[in-house]
Every structure is written in C-alpha cells, then in structure tokens.
PDB file of C-alpha atoms in Angstrom:
ATOM      1  CA  MET A   1      -7.981  39.339  14.026  1.00 40.00           C
ATOM      2  CA  PRO A   2      -4.850  37.179  13.479  1.00 40.00           C
ATOM      3  CA  THR A   3      -2.053  38.742  11.445  1.00 43.00           C
ATOM      4  CA  PHE A   4       1.311  37.773  10.016  1.00 40.00           C
ATOM      5  CA  ALA A   5       4.363  39.994   9.805  1.00 41.00           C
ATOM      6  CA  VAL A   6       5.693  41.559   6.626  1.00 42.00           C
ATOM      7  CA  PRO A   7       8.856  43.653   6.131  1.00 41.00           C
ATOM      8  CA  ASN A   8       9.132  47.120   7.655  1.00 44.00           C
ATOM      9  CA  ASN A   9       7.257  45.962  10.755  1.00 43.00           C
ATOM     10  CA  ARG A  10       3.945  45.943   8.978  1.00 43.00           C
ATOM     11  CA  ARG A  11       1.409  43.176   9.466  1.00 45.00           C
ATOM     12  CA  VAL A  12      -1.099  41.705   7.053  1.00 42.00           C
ATOM     13  CA  ALA A  13      -4.485  40.472   8.218  1.00 40.00           C
ATOM     14  CA  TYR A  14      -4.956  36.731   7.999  1.00 37.00           C
ATOM     15  CA  TYR A  15      -8.501  35.521   7.347  1.00 34.00           C
ATOM     16  CA  PRO A  16      -9.685  32.027   8.271  1.00 36.00           C
ATOM     17  CA  LEU A  17      -9.375  29.553   5.446  1.00 36.00           C
ATOM     18  CA  MET A  18     -12.774  29.259   3.736  1.00 35.00           C
ATOM     19  CA  GLY A  19     -14.241  31.233   6.635  1.00 35.00           C
ATOM     20  CA  GLU A  20     -17.483  33.132   6.512  1.00 33.00           C
ATOM     21  CA  ASN A  21     -15.660  36.395   7.214  1.00 37.00           C
ATOM     22  CA  ALA A  22     -13.910  36.357   3.856  1.00 40.00           C
ATOM     23  CA  PRO A  23     -16.353  35.327   1.110  1.00 41.00           C
ATOM     24  CA  LEU A  24     -14.832  35.891  -2.316  1.00 45.00           C
ATOM     25  CA  SER A  25     -15.701  35.245  -5.941  1.00 47.00           C
ATOM     26  CA  SER A  26     -13.380  35.231  -8.940  1.00 49.00           C
ATOM     27  CA  ASP A  27     -14.583  38.727  -9.807  1.00 55.00           C
ATOM     28  CA  ASP A  28     -13.079  40.037  -6.571  1.00 78.00           C
ATOM     29  CA  SER A  29      -9.496  39.033  -7.357  1.00 81.00           C
ATOM     30  CA  GLU A  30      -8.599  41.896  -9.672  1.00 83.00           C
ATOM     31  CA  CYS A  31     -10.143  44.476  -7.363  1.00 88.00           C
ATOM     32  CA  LEU A  32      -8.378  43.043  -4.317  1.00 91.00           C
ATOM     33  CA  LEU A  33      -5.065  42.900  -6.172  1.00 92.00           C
ATOM     34  CA  GLN A  34      -5.238  46.552  -7.148  1.00 91.00           C
ATOM     35  CA  LYS A  35      -6.215  47.591  -3.623  1.00 93.00           C
ATOM     36  CA  ALA A  36      -3.415  45.483  -2.157  1.00 95.00           C
ATOM     37  CA  ALA A  37      -0.851  46.962  -4.541  1.00 94.00           C
ATOM     38  CA  ALA A  38      -2.014  50.415  -3.442  1.00 94.00           C
ATOM     39  CA  GLY A  39      -1.271  49.523   0.172  1.00 93.00           C
ATOM     40  CA  ASP A  40      -4.531  48.028   1.415  1.00 95.00           C
ATOM     41  CA  GLN A  41      -3.258  45.336   3.799  1.00 94.00           C
ATOM     42  CA  ASP A  42      -6.746  44.024   4.506  1.00 94.00           C
ATOM     43  CA  ALA A  43      -7.310  43.353   0.792  1.00 94.00           C
ATOM     44  CA  TRP A  44      -3.943  41.615   0.560  1.00 96.00           C
ATOM     45  CA  GLY A  45      -4.781  39.388   3.516  1.00 94.00           C
ATOM     46  CA  ARG A  46      -8.102  38.426   1.944  1.00 93.00           C
ATOM     47  CA  LEU A  47      -6.437  37.617  -1.373  1.00 94.00           C
ATOM     48  CA  LEU A  48      -3.840  35.378   0.274  1.00 95.00           C
ATOM     49  CA  SER A  49      -6.462  33.626   2.371  1.00 93.00           C
ATOM     50  CA  ARG A  50      -8.467  32.896  -0.738  1.00 92.00           C
ATOM     51  CA  HIS A  51      -5.671  30.824  -2.265  1.00 93.00           C
ATOM     52  CA  ARG A  52      -4.081  29.429   0.866  1.00 94.00           C
ATOM     53  CA  GLN A  53      -5.753  26.015   0.818  1.00 93.00           C
ATOM     54  CA  ARG A  54      -4.724  25.202  -2.750  1.00 92.00           C
ATOM     55  CA  LEU A  55      -1.193  26.432  -2.132  1.00 95.00           C
ATOM     56  CA  HIS A  56      -0.910  24.393   1.058  1.00 94.00           C
ATOM     57  CA  SER A  57      -2.005  21.293  -0.838  1.00 91.00           C
ATOM     58  CA  MET A  58       0.564  21.939  -3.570  1.00 92.00           C
ATOM     59  CA  VAL A  59       3.419  22.391  -1.099  1.00 93.00           C
ATOM     60  CA  SER A  60       2.406  19.291   0.874  1.00 90.00           C
ATOM     61  CA  LEU A  61       2.337  17.192  -2.275  1.00 89.00           C
ATOM     62  CA  ARG A  62       5.689  18.438  -3.590  1.00 90.00           C
ATOM     63  CA  LEU A  63       7.551  18.486  -0.281  1.00 88.00           C
ATOM     64  CA  ASP A  64      10.295  15.857  -0.411  1.00 84.00           C
ATOM     65  CA  PRO A  65       9.276  12.959   1.887  1.00 81.00           C
ATOM     66  CA  ARG A  66      12.715  13.087   3.506  1.00 83.00           C
ATOM     67  CA  LEU A  67      11.888  16.552   4.829  1.00 85.00           C
ATOM     68  CA  ALA A  68       8.342  15.834   5.994  1.00 79.00           C
ATOM     69  CA  GLY A  69       9.336  15.854   9.651  1.00 81.00           C
ATOM     70  CA  ARG A  70      11.583  18.904   9.355  1.00 87.00           C
ATOM     71  CA  ILE A  71       9.578  21.343   7.250  1.00 90.00           C
ATOM     72  CA  ASP A  72       5.959  22.353   7.792  1.00 93.00           C
ATOM     73  CA  PRO A  73       4.070  23.357   4.613  1.00 93.00           C
ATOM     74  CA  SER A  74       2.477  26.221   6.563  1.00 94.00           C
ATOM     75  CA  ASP A  75       5.941  27.632   7.277  1.00 94.00           C
ATOM     76  CA  VAL A  76       6.797  27.420   3.579  1.00 95.00           C
ATOM     77  CA  LEU A  77       3.662  29.409   2.778  1.00 95.00           C
ATOM     78  CA  GLN A  78       4.519  31.977   5.436  1.00 95.00           C
ATOM     79  CA  GLU A  79       7.868  32.625   3.751  1.00 95.00           C
ATOM     80  CA  ALA A  80       6.236  32.613   0.323  1.00 96.00           C
ATOM     81  CA  PHE A  81       3.654  35.189   1.388  1.00 96.00           C
ATOM     82  CA  LEU A  82       6.392  37.445   2.725  1.00 96.00           C
ATOM     83  CA  ALA A  83       8.254  37.162  -0.571  1.00 96.00           C
ATOM     84  CA  ALA A  84       5.053  37.840  -2.514  1.00 96.00           C
ATOM     85  CA  THR A  85       4.462  40.956  -0.406  1.00 96.00           C
ATOM     86  CA  LEU A  86       7.796  42.350  -1.595  1.00 95.00           C
ATOM     87  CA  GLN A  87       6.977  41.515  -5.224  1.00 95.00           C
ATOM     88  CA  LEU A  88       3.354  42.648  -5.125  1.00 95.00           C
ATOM     89  CA  LYS A  89       3.665  46.048  -6.807  1.00 93.00           C
ATOM     90  CA  ASP A  90       5.843  44.700  -9.622  1.00 94.00           C
ATOM     91  CA  PHE A  91       3.443  41.834 -10.260  1.00 94.00           C
ATOM     92  CA  ALA A  92       0.385  44.097 -10.218  1.00 93.00           C
ATOM     93  CA  ALA A  93       2.062  46.312 -12.824  1.00 92.00           C
ATOM     94  CA  GLN A  94       3.023  43.438 -15.119  1.00 88.00           C
ATOM     95  CA  ARG A  95       0.168  40.912 -14.629  1.00 84.00           C
ATOM     96  CA  ASN A  96       1.878  38.283 -16.808  1.00 84.00           C
ATOM     97  CA  MET A  97      -0.075  35.414 -15.200  1.00 88.00           C
ATOM     98  CA  PRO A  98      -3.134  34.863 -12.993  1.00 89.00           C
ATOM     99  CA  VAL A  99      -2.747  35.722  -9.307  1.00 92.00           C
ATOM    100  CA  PHE A 100      -2.968  32.129  -8.145  1.00 92.00           C
ATOM    101  CA  LEU A 101      -0.313  30.914 -10.579  1.00 92.00           C
ATOM    102  CA  TRP A 102       1.985  33.711  -9.449  1.00 94.00           C
ATOM    103  CA  LEU A 103       1.545  32.810  -5.782  1.00 95.00           C
ATOM    104  CA  ARG A 104       2.029  29.160  -6.690  1.00 94.00           C
ATOM    105  CA  LEU A 105       5.279  30.058  -8.449  1.00 93.00           C
ATOM    106  CA  VAL A 106       6.548  32.033  -5.455  1.00 95.00           C
ATOM    107  CA  ALA A 107       5.672  29.175  -3.094  1.00 95.00           C
ATOM    108  CA  GLY A 108       7.320  26.673  -5.434  1.00 92.00           C
ATOM    109  CA  GLN A 109      10.496  28.732  -5.536  1.00 92.00           C
ATOM    110  CA  LYS A 110      10.606  28.841  -1.739  1.00 93.00           C
ATOM    111  CA  LEU A 111      10.091  25.087  -1.535  1.00 92.00           C
ATOM    112  CA  ALA A 112      12.786  24.422  -4.139  1.00 89.00           C
ATOM    113  CA  GLY A 113      15.195  26.617  -2.174  1.00 90.00           C
ATOM    114  CA  LEU A 114      14.499  24.632   0.986  1.00 90.00           C
ATOM    115  CA  HIS A 115      15.084  21.391  -0.900  1.00 88.00           C
ATOM    116  CA  ARG A 116      18.444  22.634  -2.143  1.00 87.00           C
ATOM    117  CA  HIS A 117      19.422  23.852   1.318  1.00 87.00           C
ATOM    118  CA  HIS A 118      18.538  20.647   3.133  1.00 86.00           C
ATOM    119  CA  LEU A 119      19.259  18.024   0.484  1.00 83.00           C
ATOM    120  CA  GLY A 120      21.936  19.470  -1.792  1.00 79.00           C
ATOM    121  CA  LYS A 121      23.346  16.792  -4.065  1.00 62.00           C
ATOM    122  CA  LYS A 122      20.937  14.214  -2.655  1.00 62.00           C
ATOM    123  CA  MET A 123      18.098  16.172  -4.207  1.00 58.00           C
ATOM    124  CA  ARG A 124      19.718  16.183  -7.642  1.00 50.00           C
ATOM    125  CA  ASP A 125      20.626  12.514  -7.425  1.00 45.00           C
ATOM    126  CA  ALA A 126      17.024  11.634  -6.626  1.00 42.00           C
ATOM    127  CA  GLY A 127      15.724  13.670  -9.588  1.00 42.00           C
ATOM    128  CA  ARG A 128      13.263  15.535  -7.397  1.00 41.00           C
ATOM    129  CA  GLU A 129      12.871  18.549  -9.683  1.00 40.00           C
ATOM    130  CA  VAL A 130      11.562  18.949 -13.188  1.00 40.00           C
ATOM    131  CA  SER A 131      12.280  21.787 -15.572  1.00 36.00           C
ATOM    132  CA  LEU A 132       8.939  23.547 -15.273  1.00 42.00           C
ATOM    133  CA  TYR A 133       8.604  27.285 -14.774  1.00 39.00           C
ATOM    134  CA  LYS A 134      12.380  27.464 -15.231  1.00 40.00           C
ATOM    135  CA  GLY A 135      12.944  24.697 -12.694  1.00 47.00           C
ATOM    136  CA  ALA A 136      11.158  26.485  -9.860  1.00 56.00           C
ATOM    137  CA  LEU A 137       8.823  23.746  -8.691  1.00 74.00           C
ATOM    138  CA  PRO A 138       9.954  20.461  -7.145  1.00 80.00           C
ATOM    139  CA  GLN A 139       8.380  17.425  -8.745  1.00 79.00           C
ATOM    140  CA  ALA A 140       5.747  15.483  -6.858  1.00 81.00           C
ATOM    141  CA  SER A 141       7.412  12.160  -6.125  1.00 75.00           C
ATOM    142  CA  SER A 142       5.865   8.875  -7.211  1.00 78.00           C
ATOM    143  CA  ALA A 143       5.839   7.867  -3.556  1.00 77.00           C
ATOM    144  CA  ALA A 144       3.671  10.875  -2.665  1.00 79.00           C
ATOM    145  CA  LEU A 145       1.311  10.191  -5.573  1.00 80.00           C
ATOM    146  CA  ALA A 146       1.011   6.517  -4.679  1.00 80.00           C
ATOM    147  CA  ALA A 147       0.184   7.374  -1.075  1.00 79.00           C
ATOM    148  CA  ARG A 148      -2.474   9.872  -2.183  1.00 79.00           C
ATOM    149  CA  LEU A 149      -4.048   7.408  -4.580  1.00 78.00           C
ATOM    150  CA  MET A 150      -4.186   4.646  -1.987  1.00 77.00           C
ATOM    151  CA  GLY A 151      -5.785   6.880   0.645  1.00 73.00           C
ATOM    152  CA  ASN A 152      -5.327   6.963   4.417  1.00 66.00           C
ATOM    153  CA  ASP A 153      -8.064   4.666   5.715  1.00 63.00           C
ATOM    154  CA  THR A 154      -6.396   1.349   6.467  1.00 62.00           C
ATOM    155  CA  ALA A 155      -7.122  -1.168   9.198  1.00 66.00           C
ATOM    156  CA  PRO A 156      -4.040  -2.264  11.204  1.00 68.00           C
ATOM    157  CA  SER A 157      -4.426  -5.787   9.841  1.00 68.00           C
ATOM    158  CA  GLU A 158      -4.190  -4.427   6.285  1.00 74.00           C
ATOM    159  CA  ALA A 159      -1.227  -2.087   6.848  1.00 73.00           C
ATOM    160  CA  ALA A 160       1.423  -4.485   5.548  1.00 79.00           C
ATOM    161  CA  ARG A 161      -0.573  -5.301   2.433  1.00 80.00           C
ATOM    162  CA  LYS A 162      -1.231  -1.636   1.755  1.00 77.00           C
ATOM    163  CA  ALA A 163       2.480  -0.821   2.110  1.00 80.00           C
ATOM    164  CA  GLU A 164       3.244  -3.472  -0.514  1.00 82.00           C
ATOM    165  CA  LEU A 165       0.590  -2.086  -2.856  1.00 81.00           C
ATOM    166  CA  VAL A 166       1.866   1.478  -2.424  1.00 81.00           C
ATOM    167  CA  LEU A 167       5.366   0.322  -3.344  1.00 83.00           C
ATOM    168  CA  ARG A 168       4.072  -1.493  -6.429  1.00 82.00           C
ATOM    169  CA  LEU A 169       2.006   1.524  -7.445  1.00 82.00           C
ATOM    170  CA  GLU A 170       5.007   3.813  -6.950  1.00 82.00           C
ATOM    171  CA  THR A 171       7.096   1.590  -9.220  1.00 83.00           C
ATOM    172  CA  ALA A 172       4.360   1.622 -11.865  1.00 81.00           C
ATOM    173  CA  LEU A 173       3.989   5.412 -11.709  1.00 82.00           C
ATOM    174  CA  ASN A 174       7.713   5.724 -12.391  1.00 84.00           C
ATOM    175  CA  THR A 175       7.095   4.149 -15.796  1.00 84.00           C
ATOM    176  CA  MET A 176       4.912   7.083 -16.850  1.00 84.00           C
ATOM    177  CA  ASP A 177       6.288   9.888 -18.966  1.00 85.00           C
ATOM    178  CA  PRO A 178       7.400  12.604 -16.466  1.00 84.00           C
ATOM    179  CA  LEU A 179       5.417  15.313 -18.257  1.00 84.00           C
ATOM    180  CA  ASP A 180       2.275  13.166 -18.358  1.00 85.00           C
ATOM    181  CA  ARG A 181       2.662  12.491 -14.651  1.00 85.00           C
ATOM    182  CA  GLU A 182       3.072  16.212 -14.025  1.00 87.00           C
ATOM    183  CA  VAL A 183      -0.094  16.985 -15.992  1.00 88.00           C
ATOM    184  CA  LEU A 184      -1.911  14.443 -13.846  1.00 87.00           C
ATOM    185  CA  VAL A 185      -0.627  16.139 -10.700  1.00 88.00           C
ATOM    186  CA  LEU A 186      -1.641  19.589 -11.908  1.00 90.00           C
ATOM    187  CA  ARG A 187      -5.131  18.643 -13.046  1.00 90.00           C
ATOM    188  CA  HIS A 188      -6.099  15.924 -10.579  1.00 83.00           C
ATOM    189  CA  PHE A 189      -4.289  16.729  -7.342  1.00 85.00           C
ATOM    190  CA  GLU A 190      -3.765  20.503  -7.592  1.00 89.00           C
ATOM    191  CA  GLU A 191      -7.105  20.944  -9.385  1.00 88.00           C
ATOM    192  CA  LEU A 192      -5.779  23.417 -11.941  1.00 91.00           C
ATOM    193  CA  SER A 193      -7.951  24.142 -14.948  1.00 92.00           C
ATOM    194  CA  ASN A 194      -6.758  23.029 -18.365  1.00 92.00           C
ATOM    195  CA  GLY A 195      -5.802  26.610 -19.163  1.00 92.00           C
ATOM    196  CA  GLU A 196      -3.845  26.985 -15.927  1.00 91.00           C
ATOM    197  CA  ALA A 197      -2.034  23.697 -16.486  1.00 91.00           C
ATOM    198  CA  ALA A 198      -1.138  24.735 -20.036  1.00 91.00           C
ATOM    199  CA  GLN A 199       0.299  28.017 -18.806  1.00 90.00           C
ATOM    200  CA  VAL A 200       2.307  26.291 -16.065  1.00 89.00           C
ATOM    201  CA  LEU A 201       3.751  23.813 -18.565  1.00 88.00           C
ATOM    202  CA  ASP A 202       4.187  26.468 -21.288  1.00 87.00           C
ATOM    203  CA  ILE A 203       2.250  24.416 -23.839  1.00 89.00           C
ATOM    204  CA  GLN A 204      -0.912  25.013 -25.832  1.00 92.00           C
ATOM    205  CA  GLN A 205      -4.261  24.166 -24.213  1.00 93.00           C
ATOM    206  CA  PRO A 206      -5.121  21.413 -26.742  1.00 94.00           C
ATOM    207  CA  ALA A 207      -1.764  19.793 -26.029  1.00 92.00           C
ATOM    208  CA  ALA A 208      -2.368  19.992 -22.287  1.00 91.00           C
ATOM    209  CA  SER A 209      -5.792  18.417 -22.718  1.00 93.00           C
ATOM    210  CA  LYS A 210      -4.372  15.552 -24.797  1.00 92.00           C
ATOM    211  CA  ARG A 211      -1.630  15.012 -22.235  1.00 91.00           C
ATOM    212  CA  TYR A 212      -4.182  14.829 -19.446  1.00 92.00           C
ATOM    213  CA  ILE A 213      -6.388  12.327 -21.282  1.00 92.00           C
ATOM    214  CA  ARG A 214      -3.352  10.193 -22.054  1.00 91.00           C
ATOM    215  CA  ALA A 215      -2.141  10.379 -18.450  1.00 88.00           C
ATOM    216  CA  LEU A 216      -5.576   9.379 -17.129  1.00 88.00           C
ATOM    217  CA  GLN A 217      -5.683   6.390 -19.446  1.00 90.00           C
ATOM    218  CA  ARG A 218      -2.204   5.341 -18.390  1.00 87.00           C
ATOM    219  CA  LEU A 219      -3.192   5.675 -14.736  1.00 84.00           C
ATOM    220  CA  LYS A 220      -6.319   3.592 -15.324  1.00 86.00           C
ATOM    221  CA  ASP A 221      -4.200   0.885 -16.936  1.00 87.00           C
ATOM    222  CA  ILE A 222      -1.855   0.930 -13.951  1.00 83.00           C
ATOM    223  CA  LEU A 223      -4.693   0.702 -11.446  1.00 80.00           C
ATOM    224  CA  ARG A 224      -6.351  -2.138 -13.355  1.00 84.00           C
ATOM    225  CA  SER A 225      -3.143  -4.127 -13.061  1.00 82.00           C
ATOM    226  CA  MET A 226      -3.115  -3.736  -9.278  1.00 75.00           C
ATOM    227  CA  PRO A 227      -4.642  -6.434  -7.003  1.00 69.00           C
TER     228      PRO A 227
END
C-alpha cells in the first residue's frame, strides 16, 4: 500500500482517492479522528484520503496562475498533510471546527506561504489574498474563475474567441463585491455547505445564504451580458 512520510520517520498509509478500499460515511469521521489522534496511522491515512479530492480542487483554484508551472497542488497537499500530522493531537483535543475545514485551513496556510515566498510584493500588489480565516487563504483570482466558468472544451478554430470571452468575463467578475465572489467560490466551486461557508467567512448562516443568492444573481446578470 502506498504511504507518505511524516516526522520521526513514520509513514502514513495513503488510500486511493474515492477508491473501493476506503469507503467512508460522515459518521466515520469522528471515530477515525479519535483513532488517528491516538496513534492509528491507518485511520489517519483514511481520513486524509477522504478529503483529498476537495482539498486538491481548492488548492488548484486558489493557486496563483503565475505559479501554475512551478507548484503542483499535490505537493502543496503533501506539505499540508505533514503539518496537519503535527497538529493532529491539539486539534482533536480542541475540535473548534469540522475536520475538513481544519484541513482546508492548513492547506490554505501552506499555499499562502508559498505565494509569499515566490511572489513577495508582487502578490500584495496583485491583491491575491483576502482577509478570511485571518488572511490564511489566497483568493481565487477572477482569471481562474472565468476559466472554470468557460470550461475546457474548445475547438482550435474557437480558441481566439474563447480567449476574448474569458478576458471579458474576468473583467466583469472583478466588478463583483469581493465577499460575494468568495461566497460563490466556496459554495459553487469548493462545494461547501451553507453552514461551512458561514463558518469560513465568520458570518451567520442566514447572511451567508443571502450573500450566495445575491452572488448567483449577479453572476447570472454577468453571463446574460456575454455573447
């Protein structure tokens, strides 16, 4: 079975993403967390594998486009999982947020650190981070959102036209309120529940729901204005 290294020369089992060898339900999370905190490396590997796909998607979306060829989202997750291993016992004792949101926070902190290391002042000048979770998570750029919304299936003859549309959509997305755009990212692209999004943004659930509805309407208006 594949493994990845953790401090003190230990290794944690890595289960295939969505594989048949690691079926899990939401009821398993608490049990796996407690076993992992008690030293069960197999349980820890299963717990990480359960959330790996969503975390990989989050990192890919929030990775600065200027670093796309230099940083692999899987490597960011590897470092995040190592950091989470060191923090596991403290988190299990406190449990101040759901497991996934904690892992997401750790991964976001690692990604933000890489942005600062590689971009420095260029990152700040570009406004790539928002003050969420105490500034831990880099903001998903309008360019990344526009590319996701436009999709990847484009005939060569349509490439130039699509590039123009992506640029126009990016410009339009920049007119959205940053917090509304972030709610859209959390709910639509990261597939967080309303409760999870509210906790990430540190706002009440009704406020998060209203923000999401408003953001969706604004996005619909933007898309209607596109050719």
